[in-house]
Coordinates of C-alpha atoms in Angstrom, one line a residue:
X646 CA 0.0 0.0 0.0
X647 CA 0.9 3.6 -0.5
X648 CA -1.2 6.1 1.4
X649 CA -0.6 9.9 1.0
X650 CA -2.0 12.8 2.9
X651 CA -2.6 15.8 0.6
X652 CA -4.2 17.8 3.3
X653 CA -2.9 20.7 5.4
X654 CA -3.8 18.8 8.6
X655 CA -2.7 15.4 10.0
X656 CA -5.2 12.6 9.1
X657 CA -6.0 9.4 11.0
X658 CA -6.2 6.4 8.6
X659 CA -7.5 2.9 9.0
X660 CA -6.8 0.2 6.3
X661 CA -9.0 -2.9 6.2
X662 CA -8.5 -6.0 4.0
X663 CA -11.5 -8.3 3.7
X664 CA -13.2 -6.4 6.5
X665 CA -10.3 -7.0 9.0
X666 CA -8.3 -4.0 10.2
X667 CA -4.7 -4.4 9.2
X668 CA -3.2 -0.9 9.9
X669 CA -4.1 2.3 11.6
X670 CA -2.2 5.5 12.3
X671 CA -1.7 9.2 11.7
X672 CA -0.1 10.6 8.6
X673 CA 1.3 14.1 8.8
X674 CA 0.4 16.7 6.1
X675 CA 2.0 16.0 2.7
X676 CA 3.6 12.7 3.9
X677 CA 3.2 9.1 2.8
X678 CA 3.2 5.7 4.5
X679 CA 3.8 2.3 2.9
X680 CA 2.3 -0.3 5.2
X681 CA 2.9 -3.9 4.1
X682 CA 0.8 -7.0 4.6
X683 CA 3.0 -10.0 3.5
X684 CA 1.0 -13.1 2.6
X685 CA -2.4 -11.3 2.6
X686 CA -4.4 -11.8 -0.6
X687 CA -7.8 -10.9 -1.7
X688 CA -10.0 -8.0 -0.9
X689 CA -11.7 -5.7 -0.9
X690 CA -9.1 -3.2 0.4
X691 CA -10.7 -0.2 2.2
X692 CA -8.8 2.9 3.2
X693 CA -10.7 5.3 5.5
X694 CA -9.3 8.7 6.6
X695 CA -10.4 11.5 8.9
X696 CA -9.1 14.8 10.0
X697 CA -8.5 14.1 13.7
X698 CA -7.1 15.3 17.0
X699 CA -5.8 13.5 20.0
X700 CA -8.1 13.4 23.0
X701 CA -6.1 14.8 25.9
X702 CA -7.7 12.5 28.5
X703 CA -7.6 9.1 26.7
X704 CA -4.8 9.7 24.2
X705 CA -7.0 8.2 21.5
X706 CA -7.5 9.8 18.1
X707 CA -10.8 11.6 17.8
X708 CA -12.3 11.5 14.3
X709 CA -13.6 15.0 13.4
X710 CA -14.6 14.8 9.7
X711 CA -13.8 12.6 6.6
X712 CA -10.6 13.6 4.8
X713 CA -9.2 13.3 1.3
X714 CA -6.5 10.6 0.9
X715 CA -4.6 9.1 -2.0
X716 CA -4.2 5.4 -1.8
X717 CA -2.9 2.7 -4.1
X718 CA -2.5 -1.1 -3.7
X719 CA 1.0 -2.3 -4.7
X720 CA 1.8 -5.9 -5.3
X721 CA 5.3 -7.4 -5.9
X722 CA 4.9 -11.0 -7.0
X723 CA 7.3 -13.3 -8.8
X724 CA 9.5 -10.4 -9.9
X725 CA 6.5 -8.4 -11.3
X726 CA 5.2 -5.1 -9.9
X727 CA 1.6 -4.1 -10.2
X728 CA -0.2 -1.0 -8.8
X729 CA -3.9 -0.2 -8.6
X730 CA -4.9 3.3 -7.7
X731 CA -7.8 3.6 -5.3
X732 CA -11.2 5.0 -6.1
X733 CA -13.2 7.3 -3.7
X734 CA -16.7 6.3 -2.6

């Protein structure tokens, strides 16, 4: 996966594969992350993003509003590279 934050604010992101959460974290403005899931096949792959802030009492991310995100699924298999760009819903 490649996930990029094109926003001016940090975003909180969750990535799910076949409905199971595989990654979560915060991406700073104009930064990328490349989480990997070795051995995981199939889909769908869902990337959800929110403008967020940290709750001072719990330390948890508080989801404020949906955020724009750029995501692509990258596969390296048997010496071949394939990339599929995500589509917004």
